[in-house]
Amino acid sequence: MQFRVLGPVEAVDHRSEPLPVSAPMLRALLAALILRAGRPVPAEELADQLWGEQLPANVRTTLRNYVMRLRRALPGERIRTVPGGYLLVAEPEETDLGRFRSLVLRARELAPRETEEAVTLLREALSLWRGAPLADLPDLPLRAAQRPRLEELHLSATEECYELELALGRHETLVDELSAAARRHRLRERLTRLLMLALHRCGRTAEALAVYQEVRRELVAELAIEPGAETRALEQAILRDDPSLALPSRGAAPVRPRAGRTHSSFPPVPSVFVGRDGELARLRGQLSHSAAAPTVCLIDGPGGVGKSALALRAAHDVSARFPDGLLYVDLRGADPQRSPLATEDAAHALLSGLGATAEELPDDPAALLERYHAELAGRRLLLVLDNAVGTGQVAPLLPVEPGSAVLVTSRTLLTGIEQARHLHLEVLTAADAVTLIRTVSGAPAEPGDQAHWEELARLCGRLPLALRIIATRLASRPRWSAADWADQLRDERGRLAELVTSDLDARASLLLSIEQLAKGDEADRRAAELFPLLGTAAITSYGAHTAAALGAHTAGEARDALERLTDAQIATSPRPGAYQLHDLVRTAAVGQAALLPRARGRAALEGLAAWYLGSLYQLNGPLRVVRFDRAEDGIARFPRGLRFERADEALAWVDGAMEDVVALTDQLSDAAFDDAPPALADFTLEACRALETYFTFRLRWRPQEHLCEALLRIGERRGDTWSRAVALGQLGKIAGQRDDGARGEVLLREAMALFAKLGAWDEATNARHNLVPCLALSGRLDEAIREARELYDDLHARPVPGRMLPSLANNLARCLRMQGRQGEAIELLQEAYTASPIDYHLAGSIAAVLGECHLENGEWEEAVHWAGRGLTHAAEELFDSYQVAGMHTTLSTALLRLGRHEEAQAANARASRLLHELNEREAASLSMRTRAHAPAPDGG
């Protein structure tokens, strides 16, 4: 068996298969024991490492329960109880940390005489690291205390390895790796010295001295100190080309060593960053003083001036001062098609960056912001709020506790934020603008061409975005000179020199790049043809399939075109397979789309909308919850789209695509599309219908409301009774789910009347079905039961969809249970459960209510049976977490009554874990339903 902490915490068996230690607190307990493997760990120390000052009510009992669960997960007698604590029985070689220490110790012993063998051992030791240590642990005292110590072990071993390899003369092969390590740990002087020495031995002495100067500037700016004596001495030795710096003879021992973090979701700083020395120093100084109060830095300036790049560079430079990480969100204040991001949506994105999932976050904006600030509390974070549109958008997102800081960028000056520091950003100086073009393009300097470079920079408005685009195109056409490019700008964009400070400057530069693509090879031309099509829709992220849906290209061709646009720095690729346009580039794409023939633009938008609708209808297949005939009809009408094999795959895709679906809905809800083909004119209606199952699963009320309210406006504008009825029916169902039974009743009765007017009996019946819980939640139980019984009798007399009758029986039984009529409820539910085949979700829901009814009747064995049956159904596919937690609670209570205490504790622990993971909305909903036994809206 192997125990690992140098990365995600895990225990693996002899076949290298991970053992089931999945709960975060169990992994934390295991990590605490692994770090002291073979030695006793006092219970008080374990409690302090797991909970700190936030101890549970009965800490010893809770700790014993965790130890008991961990023992069950590990084979053999691996965890022993010793006086006052616990001990993990493991040899040092059974832990990755133990093997790492052993290899490093052996390497140090061998280094003076067998340097190559020492390097081999150190490389083997470093290969044991699988990422950041304790990577998957929650924010616990254990992680806060141990991770920096472990990271220091790794960094020290890395430095020793580099030093030995330099002694072996491997400076040529090592220099790139050393350079990357020094950039990650910019204030680590030992790494700086090793990099300087490697560069000097490679004959790159000027670069070695530049590294020293850069590190010196940062030390002075950030810490107000000069480099150490060894670093200064090395710089002087390099300046005088000291012979002692030459490669030592083989076998000579190196000088004995005297005795971080990555942000995968945080955007990288541009690879080339020129100028802004004064602004960077100012920001670094401001961000270094957040211990007493949160620091707020506001950066404003015209579009394309480099606000985002400056903020990202500053954030990366000071990241070591914020041990809990960096967070980023684009507030969309510079997006030409989509409205600015709502404050609560920004909070949602930031919470996702902290590890929260969509289903565990509350839907209510106030609750979401409360959760957001609760997550920030006690952390030392640096936030970048990019492209803000106004003070009201960002003010609720600003940290309020000392230790954290925030950088905000905006095209306008933000006022009204107390204690904020302002920085206005202008275009680059002429010298820096020329440097940026030359650096990015790699073009050599030639005698007499300085004036052409300066003119080219001036025609680009000295805006960094435009300069980068021109430089990239220049790099792709190495035979073109600066004078050639200046001629292009003068001749083809005659007014560009007059617009050097406006967004049109960047747009004109971009369009020149697109024109150059159009003159290239076939792949270049395809990329140029795709560019204006990317501006037809309001979505912000494209992949191969969505880009292909815009035109006649295959997915492979579309992917190649997107890659060409990315290579030209017209598009960016935040992750494999995803492509985005910078805000100003997007503006240009939208402008170019407007120049397309109307039929061409409509055709591209229609293809994309049809692809999305096909994908949305396809997701209903693996969910297997509601009538599939609706989905089959939709797939037949919109056959293009993704195919899903598993429910989790389908739900995950929609979670990520929802923002674009909402954006398309907003765009296509305009009256301009009323006479368009169905994929455009009826997009909102089709999306509402296709997503109803998804919304039933996820309870994502805000986007569902957004779509339905848009559909209601469309229906009213067009006089479309069907669209109004669909929108009102879903809005009424949402109101019921949100415990607003009175509003739900009004909306559902209006929907019922409209469906009846249209002769849509099935839809009217479904709305009437959802009316039952709304009446119950309004306290009108007698009416709810009467309505349910009348509908139940009607359904018996007609052919109805397979799940309608048992679903109605489930809601009716809940009403009966609320009146204390458990016997009638049980009889009704058992008949519904056995009458006909029903899907796993409804079967699990009915079994859960049966278990609760038997529990209330004191029928413990029956309660255990039905709660277990419900959990079996829940295990078939994805299931609502709060219902599963309720089943475990029923099971735990019944088992306790039967005297089966260990099983009861295990069931209760599972319920507690689920409840802990639920968001506030779900937890409150479960608590309310447990107390009141209210029915839940169903159907669909």
PDB file of N, CA, C and O in Angstrom, residues 500-542:
ATOM      1  N   VAL A 500      -6.531  57.921 -33.654  1.00  0.00           N
ATOM      2  CA  VAL A 500      -5.507  57.159 -32.944  1.00  0.00           C
ATOM      3  C   VAL A 500      -5.845  56.920 -31.481  1.00  0.00           C
ATOM      4  O   VAL A 500      -5.241  56.079 -30.841  1.00  0.00           O
ATOM      5  N   THR A 501      -6.830  57.616 -30.938  1.00  0.00           N
ATOM      6  CA  THR A 501      -7.139  57.394 -29.528  1.00  0.00           C
ATOM      7  C   THR A 501      -8.494  56.722 -29.339  1.00  0.00           C
ATOM      8  O   THR A 501      -8.978  56.618 -28.231  1.00  0.00           O
ATOM      9  N   SER A 502      -9.140  56.318 -30.436  1.00  0.00           N
ATOM     10  CA  SER A 502     -10.462  55.713 -30.318  1.00  0.00           C
ATOM     11  C   SER A 502     -10.394  54.221 -30.566  1.00  0.00           C
ATOM     12  O   SER A 502      -9.399  53.685 -31.036  1.00  0.00           O
ATOM     13  N   ASP A 503     -11.502  53.540 -30.275  1.00  0.00           N
ATOM     14  CA  ASP A 503     -11.583  52.095 -30.511  1.00  0.00           C
ATOM     15  C   ASP A 503     -11.446  51.773 -31.985  1.00  0.00           C
ATOM     16  O   ASP A 503     -11.030  50.672 -32.347  1.00  0.00           O
ATOM     17  N   LEU A 504     -11.803  52.694 -32.872  1.00  0.00           N
ATOM     18  CA  LEU A 504     -11.714  52.426 -34.310  1.00  0.00           C
ATOM     19  C   LEU A 504     -10.281  52.190 -34.733  1.00  0.00           C
ATOM     20  O   LEU A 504     -10.020  51.535 -35.723  1.00  0.00           O
ATOM     21  N   ASP A 505      -9.364  52.703 -33.987  1.00  0.00           N
ATOM     22  CA  ASP A 505      -7.961  52.474 -34.314  1.00  0.00           C
ATOM     23  C   ASP A 505      -7.628  50.996 -34.196  1.00  0.00           C
ATOM     24  O   ASP A 505      -7.057  50.401 -35.104  1.00  0.00           O
ATOM     25  N   ALA A 506      -8.002  50.394 -33.100  1.00  0.00           N
ATOM     26  CA  ALA A 506      -7.744  48.968 -32.920  1.00  0.00           C
ATOM     27  C   ALA A 506      -8.534  48.154 -33.936  1.00  0.00           C
ATOM     28  O   ALA A 506      -8.046  47.159 -34.470  1.00  0.00           O
ATOM     29  N   ARG A 507      -9.736  48.594 -34.225  1.00  0.00           N
ATOM     30  CA  ARG A 507     -10.558  47.858 -35.187  1.00  0.00           C
ATOM     31  C   ARG A 507      -9.935  47.913 -36.574  1.00  0.00           C
ATOM     32  O   ARG A 507      -9.880  46.909 -37.300  1.00  0.00           O
ATOM     33  N   ALA A 508      -9.462  49.072 -36.976  1.00  0.00           N
ATOM     34  CA  ALA A 508      -8.845  49.189 -38.293  1.00  0.00           C
ATOM     35  C   ALA A 508      -7.601  48.311 -38.384  1.00  0.00           C
ATOM     36  O   ALA A 508      -7.355  47.658 -39.396  1.00  0.00           O
ATOM     37  N   SER A 509      -6.804  48.288 -37.333  1.00  0.00           N
ATOM     38  CA  SER A 509      -5.613  47.445 -37.330  1.00  0.00           C
ATOM     39  C   SER A 509      -5.989  45.976 -37.449  1.00  0.00           C
ATOM     40  O   SER A 509      -5.357  45.204 -38.184  1.00  0.00           O
ATOM     41  N   LEU A 510      -7.021  45.585 -36.724  1.00  0.00           N
ATOM     42  CA  LEU A 510      -7.461  44.200 -36.783  1.00  0.00           C
ATOM     43  C   LEU A 510      -7.924  43.830 -38.186  1.00  0.00           C
ATOM     44  O   LEU A 510      -7.572  42.773 -38.703  1.00  0.00           O
ATOM     45  N   LEU A 511      -8.717  44.687 -38.803  1.00  0.00           N
ATOM     46  CA  LEU A 511      -9.241  44.361 -40.131  1.00  0.00           C
ATOM     47  C   LEU A 511      -8.115  44.226 -41.150  1.00  0.00           C
ATOM     48  O   LEU A 511      -8.226  43.440 -42.096  1.00  0.00           O
ATOM     49  N   LEU A 512      -7.055  44.963 -40.937  1.00  0.00           N
ATOM     50  CA  LEU A 512      -5.905  44.780 -41.813  1.00  0.00           C
ATOM     51  C   LEU A 512      -5.335  43.379 -41.629  1.00  0.00           C
ATOM     52  O   LEU A 512      -4.951  42.711 -42.597  1.00  0.00           O
ATOM     53  N   SER A 513      -5.293  42.892 -40.402  1.00  0.00           N
ATOM     54  CA  SER A 513      -4.815  41.531 -40.155  1.00  0.00           C
ATOM     55  C   SER A 513      -5.714  40.509 -40.834  1.00  0.00           C
ATOM     56  O   SER A 513      -5.238  39.520 -41.394  1.00  0.00           O
ATOM     57  N   ILE A 514      -7.013  40.739 -40.799  1.00  0.00           N
ATOM     58  CA  ILE A 514      -7.940  39.817 -41.443  1.00  0.00           C
ATOM     59  C   ILE A 514      -7.740  39.831 -42.959  1.00  0.00           C
ATOM     60  O   ILE A 514      -7.775  38.798 -43.633  1.00  0.00           O
ATOM     61  N   GLU A 515      -7.494  41.009 -43.501  1.00  0.00           N
ATOM     62  CA  GLU A 515      -7.251  41.100 -44.941  1.00  0.00           C
ATOM     63  C   GLU A 515      -5.998  40.329 -45.337  1.00  0.00           C
ATOM     64  O   GLU A 515      -5.943  39.698 -46.396  1.00  0.00           O
ATOM     65  N   GLN A 516      -4.982  40.375 -44.477  1.00  0.00           N
ATOM     66  CA  GLN A 516      -3.769  39.630 -44.781  1.00  0.00           C
ATOM     67  C   GLN A 516      -4.038  38.121 -44.736  1.00  0.00           C
ATOM     68  O   GLN A 516      -3.500  37.364 -45.538  1.00  0.00           O
ATOM     69  N   LEU A 517      -4.869  37.675 -43.777  1.00  0.00           N
ATOM     70  CA  LEU A 517      -5.248  36.258 -43.760  1.00  0.00           C
ATOM     71  C   LEU A 517      -5.951  35.881 -45.058  1.00  0.00           C
ATOM     72  O   LEU A 517      -5.753  34.787 -45.599  1.00  0.00           O
ATOM     73  N   ALA A 518      -6.790  36.773 -45.559  1.00  0.00           N
ATOM     74  CA  ALA A 518      -7.537  36.485 -46.787  1.00  0.00           C
ATOM     75  C   ALA A 518      -6.621  36.316 -47.997  1.00  0.00           C
ATOM     76  O   ALA A 518      -7.013  35.709 -49.001  1.00  0.00           O
ATOM     77  N   LYS A 519      -5.394  36.815 -47.917  1.00  0.00           N
ATOM     78  CA  LYS A 519      -4.446  36.685 -49.023  1.00  0.00           C
ATOM     79  C   LYS A 519      -3.498  35.515 -48.835  1.00  0.00           C
ATOM     80  O   LYS A 519      -2.602  35.307 -49.648  1.00  0.00           O
ATOM     81  N   GLY A 520      -3.677  34.764 -47.737  1.00  0.00           N
ATOM     82  CA  GLY A 520      -2.772  33.667 -47.451  1.00  0.00           C
ATOM     83  C   GLY A 520      -3.214  32.367 -48.086  1.00  0.00           C
ATOM     84  O   GLY A 520      -3.907  32.345 -49.112  1.00  0.00           O
ATOM     85  N   ASP A 521      -2.820  31.241 -47.453  1.00  0.00           N
ATOM     86  CA  ASP A 521      -3.178  29.936 -47.994  1.00  0.00           C
ATOM     87  C   ASP A 521      -4.646  29.631 -47.698  1.00  0.00           C
ATOM     88  O   ASP A 521      -5.368  30.453 -47.136  1.00  0.00           O
ATOM     89  N   GLU A 522      -5.072  28.436 -48.076  1.00  0.00           N
ATOM     90  CA  GLU A 522      -6.490  28.091 -47.942  1.00  0.00           C
ATOM     91  C   GLU A 522      -6.949  28.153 -46.493  1.00  0.00           C
ATOM     92  O   GLU A 522      -8.046  28.644 -46.205  1.00  0.00           O
ATOM     93  N   ALA A 523      -6.134  27.657 -45.565  1.00  0.00           N
ATOM     94  CA  ALA A 523      -6.514  27.693 -44.149  1.00  0.00           C
ATOM     95  C   ALA A 523      -6.608  29.124 -43.644  1.00  0.00           C
ATOM     96  O   ALA A 523      -7.504  29.468 -42.872  1.00  0.00           O
ATOM     97  N   ASP A 524      -5.677  29.995 -44.097  1.00  0.00           N
ATOM     98  CA  ASP A 524      -5.742  31.411 -43.729  1.00  0.00           C
ATOM     99  C   ASP A 524      -7.034  32.041 -44.247  1.00  0.00           C
ATOM    100  O   ASP A 524      -7.711  32.793 -43.544  1.00  0.00           O
ATOM    101  N   ARG A 525      -7.357  31.733 -45.510  1.00  0.00           N
ATOM    102  CA  ARG A 525      -8.572  32.317 -46.094  1.00  0.00           C
ATOM    103  C   ARG A 525      -9.820  31.824 -45.358  1.00  0.00           C
ATOM    104  O   ARG A 525     -10.772  32.593 -45.162  1.00  0.00           O
ATOM    105  N   ARG A 526      -9.815  30.568 -44.958  1.00  0.00           N
ATOM    106  CA  ARG A 526     -10.967  30.046 -44.223  1.00  0.00           C
ATOM    107  C   ARG A 526     -11.112  30.767 -42.874  1.00  0.00           C
ATOM    108  O   ARG A 526     -12.223  31.058 -42.429  1.00  0.00           O
ATOM    109  N   ALA A 527      -9.984  31.053 -42.247  1.00  0.00           N
ATOM    110  CA  ALA A 527     -10.024  31.783 -40.976  1.00  0.00           C
ATOM    111  C   ALA A 527     -10.577  33.187 -41.187  1.00  0.00           C
ATOM    112  O   ALA A 527     -11.378  33.685 -40.376  1.00  0.00           O
ATOM    113  N   ALA A 528     -10.160  33.851 -42.276  1.00  0.00           N
ATOM    114  CA  ALA A 528     -10.674  35.192 -42.569  1.00  0.00           C
ATOM    115  C   ALA A 528     -12.167  35.160 -42.850  1.00  0.00           C
ATOM    116  O   ALA A 528     -12.899  36.073 -42.447  1.00  0.00           O
ATOM    117  N   GLU A 529     -12.635  34.119 -43.527  1.00  0.00           N
ATOM    118  CA  GLU A 529     -14.067  34.002 -43.801  1.00  0.00           C
ATOM    119  C   GLU A 529     -14.865  33.749 -42.528  1.00  0.00           C
ATOM    120  O   GLU A 529     -16.015  34.191 -42.384  1.00  0.00           O
ATOM    121  N   LEU A 530     -14.257  33.037 -41.583  1.00  0.00           N
ATOM    122  CA  LEU A 530     -14.967  32.718 -40.344  1.00  0.00           C
ATOM    123  C   LEU A 530     -15.103  33.944 -39.440  1.00  0.00           C
ATOM    124  O   LEU A 530     -16.099  34.084 -38.722  1.00  0.00           O
ATOM    125  N   PHE A 531     -14.115  34.849 -39.488  1.00  0.00           N
ATOM    126  CA  PHE A 531     -14.076  35.945 -38.522  1.00  0.00           C
ATOM    127  C   PHE A 531     -15.372  36.747 -38.445  1.00  0.00           C
ATOM    128  O   PHE A 531     -15.919  36.923 -37.353  1.00  0.00           O
ATOM    129  N   PRO A 532     -15.937  37.260 -39.542  1.00  0.00           N
ATOM    130  CA  PRO A 532     -17.179  38.028 -39.386  1.00  0.00           C
ATOM    131  C   PRO A 532     -18.341  37.172 -38.905  1.00  0.00           C
ATOM    132  O   PRO A 532     -19.247  37.681 -38.234  1.00  0.00           O
ATOM    133  N   LEU A 533     -18.322  35.869 -39.209  1.00  0.00           N
ATOM    134  CA  LEU A 533     -19.401  35.005 -38.739  1.00  0.00           C
ATOM    135  C   LEU A 533     -19.387  34.888 -37.218  1.00  0.00           C
ATOM    136  O   LEU A 533     -20.434  34.704 -36.589  1.00  0.00           O
ATOM    137  N   LEU A 534     -18.196  35.007 -36.614  1.00  0.00           N
ATOM    138  CA  LEU A 534     -18.101  34.949 -35.156  1.00  0.00           C
ATOM    139  C   LEU A 534     -18.779  36.152 -34.508  1.00  0.00           C
ATOM    140  O   LEU A 534     -19.041  36.133 -33.299  1.00  0.00           O
ATOM    141  N   GLY A 535     -19.053  37.186 -35.274  1.00  0.00           N
ATOM    142  CA  GLY A 535     -19.729  38.364 -34.732  1.00  0.00           C
ATOM    143  C   GLY A 535     -21.229  38.353 -34.923  1.00  0.00           C
ATOM    144  O   GLY A 535     -21.904  39.306 -34.530  1.00  0.00           O
ATOM    145  N   THR A 536     -21.778  37.292 -35.530  1.00  0.00           N
ATOM    146  CA  THR A 536     -23.223  37.269 -35.772  1.00  0.00           C
ATOM    147  C   THR A 536     -24.029  36.939 -34.526  1.00  0.00           C
ATOM    148  O   THR A 536     -25.180  37.341 -34.409  1.00  0.00           O
ATOM    149  N   ALA A 537     -23.437  36.183 -33.613  1.00  0.00           N
ATOM    150  CA  ALA A 537     -24.176  35.729 -32.425  1.00  0.00           C
ATOM    151  C   ALA A 537     -23.609  36.384 -31.179  1.00  0.00           C
ATOM    152  O   ALA A 537     -22.444  36.792 -31.132  1.00  0.00           O
ATOM    153  N   ALA A 538     -24.426  36.437 -30.148  1.00  0.00           N
ATOM    154  CA  ALA A 538     -24.039  37.123 -28.913  1.00  0.00           C
ATOM    155  C   ALA A 538     -23.204  36.254 -27.993  1.00  0.00           C
ATOM    156  O   ALA A 538     -22.824  36.695 -26.917  1.00  0.00           O
ATOM    157  N   ILE A 539     -22.918  35.012 -28.371  1.00  0.00           N
ATOM    158  CA  ILE A 539     -22.149  34.141 -27.492  1.00  0.00           C
ATOM    159  C   ILE A 539     -20.690  34.582 -27.467  1.00  0.00           C
ATOM    160  O   ILE A 539     -20.217  35.239 -28.386  1.00  0.00           O
ATOM    161  N   THR A 540     -19.972  34.196 -26.421  1.00  0.00           N
ATOM    162  CA  THR A 540     -18.597  34.671 -26.245  1.00  0.00           C
ATOM    163  C   THR A 540     -17.565  33.590 -26.420  1.00  0.00           C
ATOM    164  O   THR A 540     -16.382  33.884 -26.560  1.00  0.00           O
ATOM    165  N   SER A 541     -17.965  32.337 -26.386  1.00  0.00           N
ATOM    166  CA  SER A 541     -17.004  31.250 -26.482  1.00  0.00           C
ATOM    167  C   SER A 541     -17.416  30.319 -27.610  1.00  0.00           C
ATOM    168  O   SER A 541     -18.586  29.942 -27.720  1.00  0.00           O
ATOM    169  N   TYR A 542     -16.454  29.971 -28.439  1.00  0.00           N
ATOM    170  CA  TYR A 542     -16.711  29.075 -29.560  1.00  0.00           C
ATOM    171  C   TYR A 542     -15.844  27.832 -29.434  1.00  0.00           C
ATOM    172  O   TYR A 542     -14.754  27.868 -28.867  1.00  0.00           O
TER     173      TYR A 542
END
